Amino acid sequence: MGWLGKVVGGTIGFALGGPIGAVAGAAFGHGFDKKEERYLSRGGVLSSGLSSDEQAQMTFFVAAFSMLAKLAKADGRVTDSEIASIETFMTRDLNLDVDGRNSAVNIFRQALNSPESFDAFALQFYRVFRVQPRIIEFMMDVLFRVSAADGAISAQEEVLLQSAGRIFQIHAAEYEKIKARYVKTVNKAYAVLKCDETATNEELKKSYRKLVAEYHPDKIASKGLPEEFTALAGDKFREIQEAWESIKAERGI
């Protein structure tokens, strides 16, 4: 995460407006004067010293932990199991170093107390990545993964997840398939391949090959996300392969 060193070192300003920019500014100890705040709130961009890829990486990182904070607080309090799931996400899934974990924790804490809603963070994220549907789905997958980490998704969390699905323009059927990866509603292997159990062998093969191409870690890395998030792409890539092997064995393909 090249952008993180620049931010922590205080050598740049922020080029992000809206709730994501506000949380980032508070988390990293940077302030805006009123003129800059008004400019950014109208969608303006200030020179920051960040490349366009670094700005996208920063948006993804801050949005992810801001939305996770709002999810954790959805039922009125943040439980130990929720904190543990966030820590696991940071260390095992993202392999964040000390600076990365500290930054994620700061963002999480700032977002917990932010007056902005979950929807406000989700909407700003969507506006940045709306032309990259795989990144949108990737974020939805992250939200489900952490929400279900304690073995269940609460009713309050489900409300926010459904809201994210609407904001991200994810169709209801696709939403249910993502959910099925973490909550037993349909055969998980078929859900991973985005097919139902009535699909033909050829339809399954076609979907498998398409997903393998789209979720290859090198393909995700080329999207400009922080390198730590490519670990999730690796998990997803393996999940797709395992689902295909399971269905092949089941059907004798």
Coordinates of N, CA, C and O in Angstrom, one line a residue, residues 37-162:
E37 N -13.2 22.0 2.5 CA -14.3 21.1 2.8 C -15.5 21.4 1.8 O -16.1 20.5 1.3
R38 N -15.8 22.7 1.6 CA -16.9 23.0 0.7 C -16.6 22.6 -0.7 O -17.4 22.1 -1.4
Y39 N -15.3 22.7 -1.1 CA -14.9 22.3 -2.5 C -15.1 20.8 -2.6 O -15.6 20.3 -3.6
L40 N -14.6 20.0 -1.7 CA -14.7 18.6 -1.8 C -16.1 18.1 -1.7 O -16.5 17.1 -2.3
S41 N -16.9 18.8 -0.9 CA -18.3 18.3 -0.7 C -19.1 18.5 -2.0 O -20.1 17.9 -2.2
R42 N -18.6 19.4 -2.9 CA -19.3 19.5 -4.2 C -18.7 18.6 -5.2 O -19.0 18.7 -6.4
G43 N -17.8 17.7 -4.8 CA -17.2 16.7 -5.7 C -15.9 17.2 -6.3 O -15.4 16.5 -7.2
G44 N -15.3 18.2 -5.8 CA -14.0 18.7 -6.3 C -12.9 17.7 -5.9 O -13.1 16.9 -5.0
V45 N -11.8 17.8 -6.5 CA -10.6 17.0 -6.2 C -9.4 17.9 -6.0 O -9.1 18.8 -6.8
L46 N -8.8 17.8 -4.8 CA -7.6 18.6 -4.5 C -6.3 17.8 -4.9 O -6.3 16.6 -4.8
S47 N -5.3 18.5 -5.3 CA -4.0 17.8 -5.5 C -3.5 17.2 -4.3 O -3.4 17.8 -3.2
S48 N -3.2 15.9 -4.3 CA -2.8 15.2 -3.1 C -1.5 14.5 -3.1 O -1.0 14.1 -2.1
G49 N -0.9 14.4 -4.3 CA 0.3 13.6 -4.4 C 0.1 12.1 -4.6 O 1.0 11.3 -4.6
L50 N -1.2 11.7 -4.6 CA -1.5 10.3 -4.8 C -1.9 10.1 -6.3 O -2.5 10.9 -6.9
S51 N -1.4 9.0 -6.9 CA -1.8 8.6 -8.2 C -3.3 8.2 -8.2 O -3.9 8.0 -7.2
S52 N -3.9 8.1 -9.4 CA -5.3 7.7 -9.5 C -5.5 6.3 -8.9 O -6.5 6.0 -8.2
D53 N -4.5 5.4 -9.1 CA -4.6 4.0 -8.5 C -4.5 4.1 -7.0 O -5.3 3.4 -6.3
E54 N -3.7 5.0 -6.5 CA -3.5 5.1 -5.0 C -4.8 5.7 -4.4 O -5.2 5.3 -3.3
Q55 N -5.4 6.6 -5.1 CA -6.7 7.2 -4.6 C -7.7 6.1 -4.6 O -8.5 6.0 -3.6
A56 N -7.8 5.2 -5.6 CA -8.8 4.1 -5.6 C -8.5 3.2 -4.5 O -9.4 2.7 -3.8
Q57 N -7.2 2.8 -4.3 CA -6.8 1.9 -3.2 C -7.3 2.5 -1.8 O -7.8 1.8 -1.0
M58 N -7.0 3.8 -1.6 CA -7.4 4.4 -0.4 C -8.9 4.4 -0.2 O -9.4 4.1 0.9
T59 N -9.6 4.7 -1.3 CA -11.1 4.7 -1.2 C -11.6 3.3 -0.8 O -12.4 3.2 0.1
F60 N -11.0 2.3 -1.4 CA -11.5 0.9 -1.1 C -11.2 0.6 0.3 O -12.0 0.0 1.0
F61 N -10.0 0.9 0.8 CA -9.5 0.5 2.1 C -10.4 1.2 3.2 O -10.9 0.6 4.1
V62 N -10.5 2.5 3.0 CA -11.3 3.3 4.0 C -12.8 2.9 4.0 O -13.4 2.8 5.0
A63 N -13.3 2.7 2.8 CA -14.7 2.4 2.7 C -15.0 1.0 3.3 O -16.0 0.8 4.0
A64 N -14.1 0.0 3.1 CA -14.3 -1.3 3.6 C -14.4 -1.3 5.2 O -15.3 -1.8 5.7
F65 N -13.4 -0.6 5.8 CA -13.4 -0.6 7.3 C -14.5 0.3 7.9 O -15.0 0.1 9.0
S66 N -14.9 1.3 7.1 CA -16.0 2.2 7.5 C -17.3 1.4 7.5 O -18.1 1.5 8.5
M67 N -17.6 0.7 6.4 CA -18.8 -0.1 6.3 C -18.8 -1.2 7.3 O -19.9 -1.5 7.9
L68 N -17.7 -1.8 7.6 CA -17.6 -2.9 8.5 C -17.9 -2.4 10.0 O -18.5 -3.1 10.8
A69 N -17.5 -1.1 10.2 CA -17.7 -0.5 11.5 C -19.2 -0.3 11.7 O -19.8 -0.6 12.8
K70 N -19.9 0.1 10.7 CA -21.3 0.4 10.8 C -22.1 -1.0 10.9 O -23.1 -1.1 11.6
L71 N -21.6 -2.0 10.2 CA -22.2 -3.3 10.3 C -22.1 -3.9 11.8 O -23.0 -4.4 12.3
A72 N -20.9 -3.7 12.3 CA -20.6 -4.2 13.7 C -21.5 -3.5 14.7 O -21.9 -4.1 15.7
K73 N -21.8 -2.2 14.4 CA -22.6 -1.5 15.4 C -24.1 -1.6 15.1 O -24.9 -0.9 15.8
A74 N -24.5 -2.3 14.1 CA -25.9 -2.4 13.6 C -26.9 -2.7 14.7 O -28.0 -2.2 14.7
D75 N -26.5 -3.6 15.6 CA -27.4 -4.1 16.6 C -27.3 -3.3 17.9 O -27.8 -3.7 18.9
G76 N -26.6 -2.2 17.8 CA -26.5 -1.3 19.0 C -25.3 -1.3 19.8 O -25.0 -0.5 20.6
R77 N -24.5 -2.4 19.6 CA -23.2 -2.5 20.3 C -22.3 -3.4 19.5 O -22.7 -4.2 18.8
V78 N -21.0 -3.2 19.8 CA -20.0 -4.0 19.1 C -19.5 -5.1 20.1 O -19.0 -4.8 21.2
T79 N -19.7 -6.3 19.7 CA -19.4 -7.5 20.5 C -18.0 -7.9 20.4 O -17.3 -7.6 19.4
D80 N -17.5 -8.7 21.3 CA -16.2 -9.2 21.3 C -16.0 -10.1 20.0 O -14.9 -10.1 19.4
S81 N -17.0 -10.9 19.7 CA -16.9 -11.7 18.5 C -16.8 -10.9 17.2 O -16.1 -11.3 16.3
E82 N -17.5 -9.8 17.2 CA -17.3 -8.9 16.0 C -16.0 -8.3 15.9 O -15.4 -8.3 14.8
I83 N -15.4 -7.9 17.0 CA -14.1 -7.3 17.0 C -13.1 -8.4 16.6 O -12.2 -8.2 15.8
A84 N -13.3 -9.6 17.1 CA -12.4 -10.8 16.8 C -12.4 -11.0 15.3 O -11.4 -11.3 14.6
S85 N -13.6 -10.9 14.7 CA -13.8 -11.2 13.3 C -13.1 -10.2 12.4 O -12.5 -10.5 11.4
I86 N -13.2 -8.9 12.9 CA -12.5 -7.8 12.2 C -11.0 -8.0 12.3 O -10.2 -7.9 11.3
E87 N -10.5 -8.4 13.4 CA -9.0 -8.6 13.6 C -8.6 -9.8 12.8 O -7.5 -9.8 12.2
T88 N -9.4 -10.9 12.7 CA -9.0 -12.0 11.8 C -9.0 -11.6 10.4 O -8.1 -12.0 9.6
F89 N -9.9 -10.8 10.0 CA -10.0 -10.3 8.6 C -8.7 -9.5 8.3 O -8.1 -9.6 7.2
M90 N -8.3 -8.7 9.2 CA -7.1 -7.9 9.0 C -5.8 -8.7 8.9 O -4.9 -8.5 8.1
T91 N -5.7 -9.7 9.8 CA -4.4 -10.4 9.9 C -4.4 -11.6 9.0 O -3.4 -11.8 8.3
R92 N -5.5 -12.4 9.0 CA -5.4 -13.7 8.2 C -5.8 -13.5 6.8 O -5.1 -14.0 5.9
D93 N -6.8 -12.7 6.5 CA -7.3 -12.5 5.1 C -6.5 -11.4 4.4 O -6.2 -11.6 3.2
L94 N -6.2 -10.3 5.1 CA -5.4 -9.2 4.4 C -4.0 -9.2 4.7 O -3.2 -8.5 4.0
N95 N -3.5 -9.9 5.7 CA -2.1 -10.0 6.0 C -1.5 -8.6 6.2 O -0.4 -8.3 5.8
L96 N -2.3 -7.7 6.9 CA -1.8 -6.3 7.1 C -0.6 -6.3 8.1 O -0.6 -7.1 9.1
D97 N 0.3 -5.5 7.8 CA 1.4 -5.3 8.7 C 1.0 -4.4 9.9 O -0.2 -4.0 10.0
V98 N 1.9 -4.0 10.8 CA 1.5 -3.3 12.0 C 0.9 -1.9 11.6 O -0.2 -1.5 12.1
D99 N 1.5 -1.2 10.7 CA 1.0 0.1 10.2 C -0.4 -0.1 9.6 O -1.3 0.7 9.8
G100 N -0.5 -1.1 8.8 CA -1.8 -1.3 8.1 C -2.9 -1.6 9.1 O -4.0 -1.1 9.0
R101 N -2.6 -2.5 10.1 CA -3.6 -2.8 11.1 C -4.0 -1.6 12.0 O -5.1 -1.4 12.3
N102 N -2.9 -0.8 12.4 CA -3.2 0.4 13.1 C -4.1 1.4 12.3 O -5.0 2.0 12.9
S103 N -3.8 1.5 11.1 CA -4.6 2.4 10.2 C -6.0 1.9 10.1 O -7.0 2.7 10.2
A104 N -6.2 0.6 9.9 CA -7.5 0.0 9.8 C -8.3 0.2 11.1 O -9.5 0.5 11.0
V105 N -7.7 0.0 12.2 CA -8.3 0.2 13.5 C -8.7 1.6 13.7 O -9.9 1.9 14.2
N106 N -7.9 2.6 13.3 CA -8.2 4.0 13.4 C -9.4 4.4 12.6 O -10.3 5.1 13.0
I107 N -9.4 3.8 11.3 CA -10.6 4.1 10.4 C -11.8 3.5 11.0 O -12.9 4.1 11.1
F108 N -11.7 2.2 11.5 CA -12.9 1.6 12.1 C -13.5 2.4 13.3 O -14.7 2.6 13.4
R109 N -12.6 2.9 14.2 CA -13.1 3.6 15.3 C -13.7 5.0 14.9 O -14.7 5.4 15.5
Q110 N -13.1 5.6 14.0 CA -13.6 6.9 13.5 C -15.0 6.7 12.9 O -15.9 7.5 13.1
A111 N -15.1 5.6 12.1 CA -16.4 5.4 11.4 C -17.5 5.0 12.4 O -18.7 5.3 12.2
L112 N -17.1 4.3 13.5 CA -18.1 3.9 14.5 C -18.8 5.1 15.0 O -20.0 5.1 15.3
N113 N -18.1 6.2 15.2 CA -18.6 7.4 15.8 C -19.0 8.5 14.8 O -19.4 9.6 15.2
S114 N -18.8 8.1 13.5 CA -19.2 9.1 12.5 C -20.7 9.3 12.4 O -21.5 8.3 12.6
P115 N -21.2 10.5 12.2 CA -22.6 10.7 12.1 C -23.2 10.2 10.7 O -24.4 10.1 10.6
E116 N -22.3 9.9 9.8 CA -22.7 9.4 8.5 C -23.2 7.9 8.6 O -22.8 7.2 9.5
S117 N -24.1 7.6 7.8 CA -24.8 6.3 7.8 C -23.9 5.3 7.0 O -23.1 5.6 6.2
F118 N -24.3 4.0 7.2 CA -23.7 2.9 6.3 C -24.0 3.2 4.9 O -23.1 3.1 4.0
D119 N -25.2 3.6 4.6 CA -25.5 3.9 3.2 C -24.7 5.0 2.5 O -24.4 5.0 1.3
A120 N -24.3 6.0 3.3 CA -23.5 7.1 2.8 C -22.1 6.6 2.4 O -21.6 7.0 1.3
F121 N -21.5 5.7 3.2 CA -20.2 5.2 2.8 C -20.4 4.3 1.6 O -19.6 4.3 0.6
A122 N -21.5 3.4 1.6 CA -21.7 2.5 0.4 C -21.9 3.3 -0.9 O -21.4 2.9 -1.9
L123 N -22.6 4.4 -0.8 CA -22.9 5.2 -2.0 C -21.7 5.8 -2.5 O -21.5 5.8 -3.8
Q124 N -20.8 6.4 -1.7 CA -19.6 7.0 -2.2 C -18.7 5.9 -2.8 O -18.1 6.2 -3.8
F125 N -18.6 4.8 -2.1 CA -17.8 3.7 -2.7 C -18.3 3.3 -4.1 O -17.5 3.1 -5.0
Y126 N -19.6 3.2 -4.2 CA -20.2 2.7 -5.5 C -20.0 3.8 -6.6 O -19.7 3.4 -7.7
R127 N -20.0 5.0 -6.3 CA -19.8 6.1 -7.3 C -18.3 6.0 -7.8 O -18.1 6.3 -9.0
V128 N -17.4 5.5 -7.0 CA -16.0 5.4 -7.5 C -15.8 4.1 -8.3 O -15.1 4.1 -9.3
F129 N -16.5 3.0 -7.9 CA -16.2 1.7 -8.6 C -17.4 1.2 -9.4 O -17.4 0.0 -9.8
R130 N -18.3 2.0 -9.7 CA -19.6 1.6 -10.4 C -19.3 1.0 -11.7 O -20.1 0.2 -12.2
V131 N -18.2 1.3 -12.4 CA -17.9 0.7 -13.7 C -17.0 -0.5 -13.6 O -16.5 -1.0 -14.6
Q132 N -16.8 -1.0 -12.3 CA -16.0 -2.2 -12.1 C -16.8 -3.2 -11.3 O -16.7 -3.3 -10.1
P133 N -17.7 -3.9 -12.0 CA -18.7 -4.7 -11.2 C -18.0 -5.8 -10.4 O -18.5 -6.2 -9.4
R134 N -16.8 -6.3 -10.8 CA -16.2 -7.3 -10.0 C -15.6 -6.8 -8.7 O -15.6 -7.5 -7.7
I135 N -15.2 -5.5 -8.7 CA -14.8 -4.9 -7.5 C -16.0 -4.7 -6.5 O -15.9 -4.8 -5.3
I136 N -17.1 -4.3 -7.1 CA -18.4 -4.1 -6.4 C -18.8 -5.4 -5.7 O -19.1 -5.5 -4.5
E137 N -18.7 -6.5 -6.5 CA -19.1 -7.8 -5.9 C -18.1 -8.3 -4.9 O -18.4 -8.9 -3.9
F138 N -16.8 -7.9 -5.1 CA -15.7 -8.2 -4.2 C -16.0 -7.6 -2.8 O -15.9 -8.2 -1.8
M139 N -16.4 -6.3 -2.8 CA -16.8 -5.6 -1.6 C -18.0 -6.3 -0.9 O -18.0 -6.5 0.3
M140 N -19.0 -6.7 -1.7 CA -20.2 -7.3 -1.1 C -19.8 -8.6 -0.5 O -20.3 -9.0 0.6
D141 N -18.9 -9.3 -1.1 CA -18.4 -10.6 -0.5 C -17.7 -10.3 0.8 O -17.8 -11.1 1.8
V142 N -16.8 -9.3 0.9 CA -16.1 -8.9 2.1 C -17.2 -8.7 3.2 O -17.0 -9.1 4.4
L143 N -18.2 -7.9 2.9 CA -19.2 -7.6 3.9 C -19.9 -8.8 4.5 O -20.1 -9.0 5.7
F144 N -20.2 -9.7 3.6 CA -20.9 -11.0 4.0 C -19.9 -11.8 4.8 O -20.3 -12.4 5.8
R145 N -18.7 -11.9 4.3 CA -17.7 -12.7 5.0 C -17.5 -12.3 6.5 O -17.5 -13.2 7.4
V146 N -17.4 -11.0 6.7 CA -17.2 -10.6 8.1 C -18.5 -10.7 8.9 O -18.5 -11.1 10.1
S147 N -19.6 -10.4 8.3 CA -20.9 -10.4 9.0 C -21.2 -11.8 9.5 O -21.8 -12.0 10.5
A148 N -20.8 -12.8 8.7 CA -21.1 -14.2 9.0 C -20.0 -14.9 9.8 O -20.1 -16.1 10.1
A149 N -19.0 -14.1 10.2 CA -17.8 -14.7 10.8 C -18.1 -15.4 12.2 O -17.5 -16.3 12.6
D150 N -19.2 -14.9 12.9 CA -19.5 -15.4 14.2 C -20.6 -16.5 14.0 O -21.2 -17.0 15.0
G151 N -20.8 -17.0 12.8 CA -21.7 -18.1 12.6 C -23.1 -17.7 12.2 O -23.9 -18.6 11.8
A152 N -23.5 -16.4 12.2 CA -24.8 -16.0 11.9 C -24.8 -14.6 11.4 O -23.9 -13.8 11.8
I153 N -25.8 -14.2 10.6 CA -26.0 -12.8 10.2 C -27.2 -12.3 11.0 O -28.3 -12.9 10.8
S154 N -27.1 -11.3 11.8 CA -28.2 -10.8 12.5 C -29.2 -10.0 11.6 O -28.9 -9.7 10.5
A155 N -30.4 -9.9 12.1 CA -31.4 -9.2 11.3 C -31.0 -7.7 11.0 O -31.2 -7.3 9.9
Q156 N -30.4 -7.1 12.0 CA -29.9 -5.7 11.7 C -28.8 -5.7 10.7 O -28.8 -4.8 9.8
E157 N -27.9 -6.6 10.7 CA -26.8 -6.7 9.7 C -27.5 -7.0 8.3 O -27.0 -6.4 7.3
E158 N -28.5 -7.9 8.3 CA -29.1 -8.2 7.0 C -29.7 -7.0 6.4 O -29.7 -6.8 5.1
V159 N -30.3 -6.1 7.2 CA -30.9 -4.9 6.6 C -29.8 -4.0 5.9 O -30.0 -3.5 4.8
L160 N -28.6 -3.9 6.5 CA -27.6 -3.1 5.9 C -27.0 -3.8 4.7 O -26.7 -3.2 3.7
L161 N -26.9 -5.1 4.8 CA -26.4 -5.9 3.6 C -27.3 -5.8 2.4 O -26.9 -5.6 1.3
Q162 N -28.6 -5.8 2.7 CA -29.6 -5.7 1.6 C -29.6 -4.2 1.0 O -29.7 -4.1 -0.2

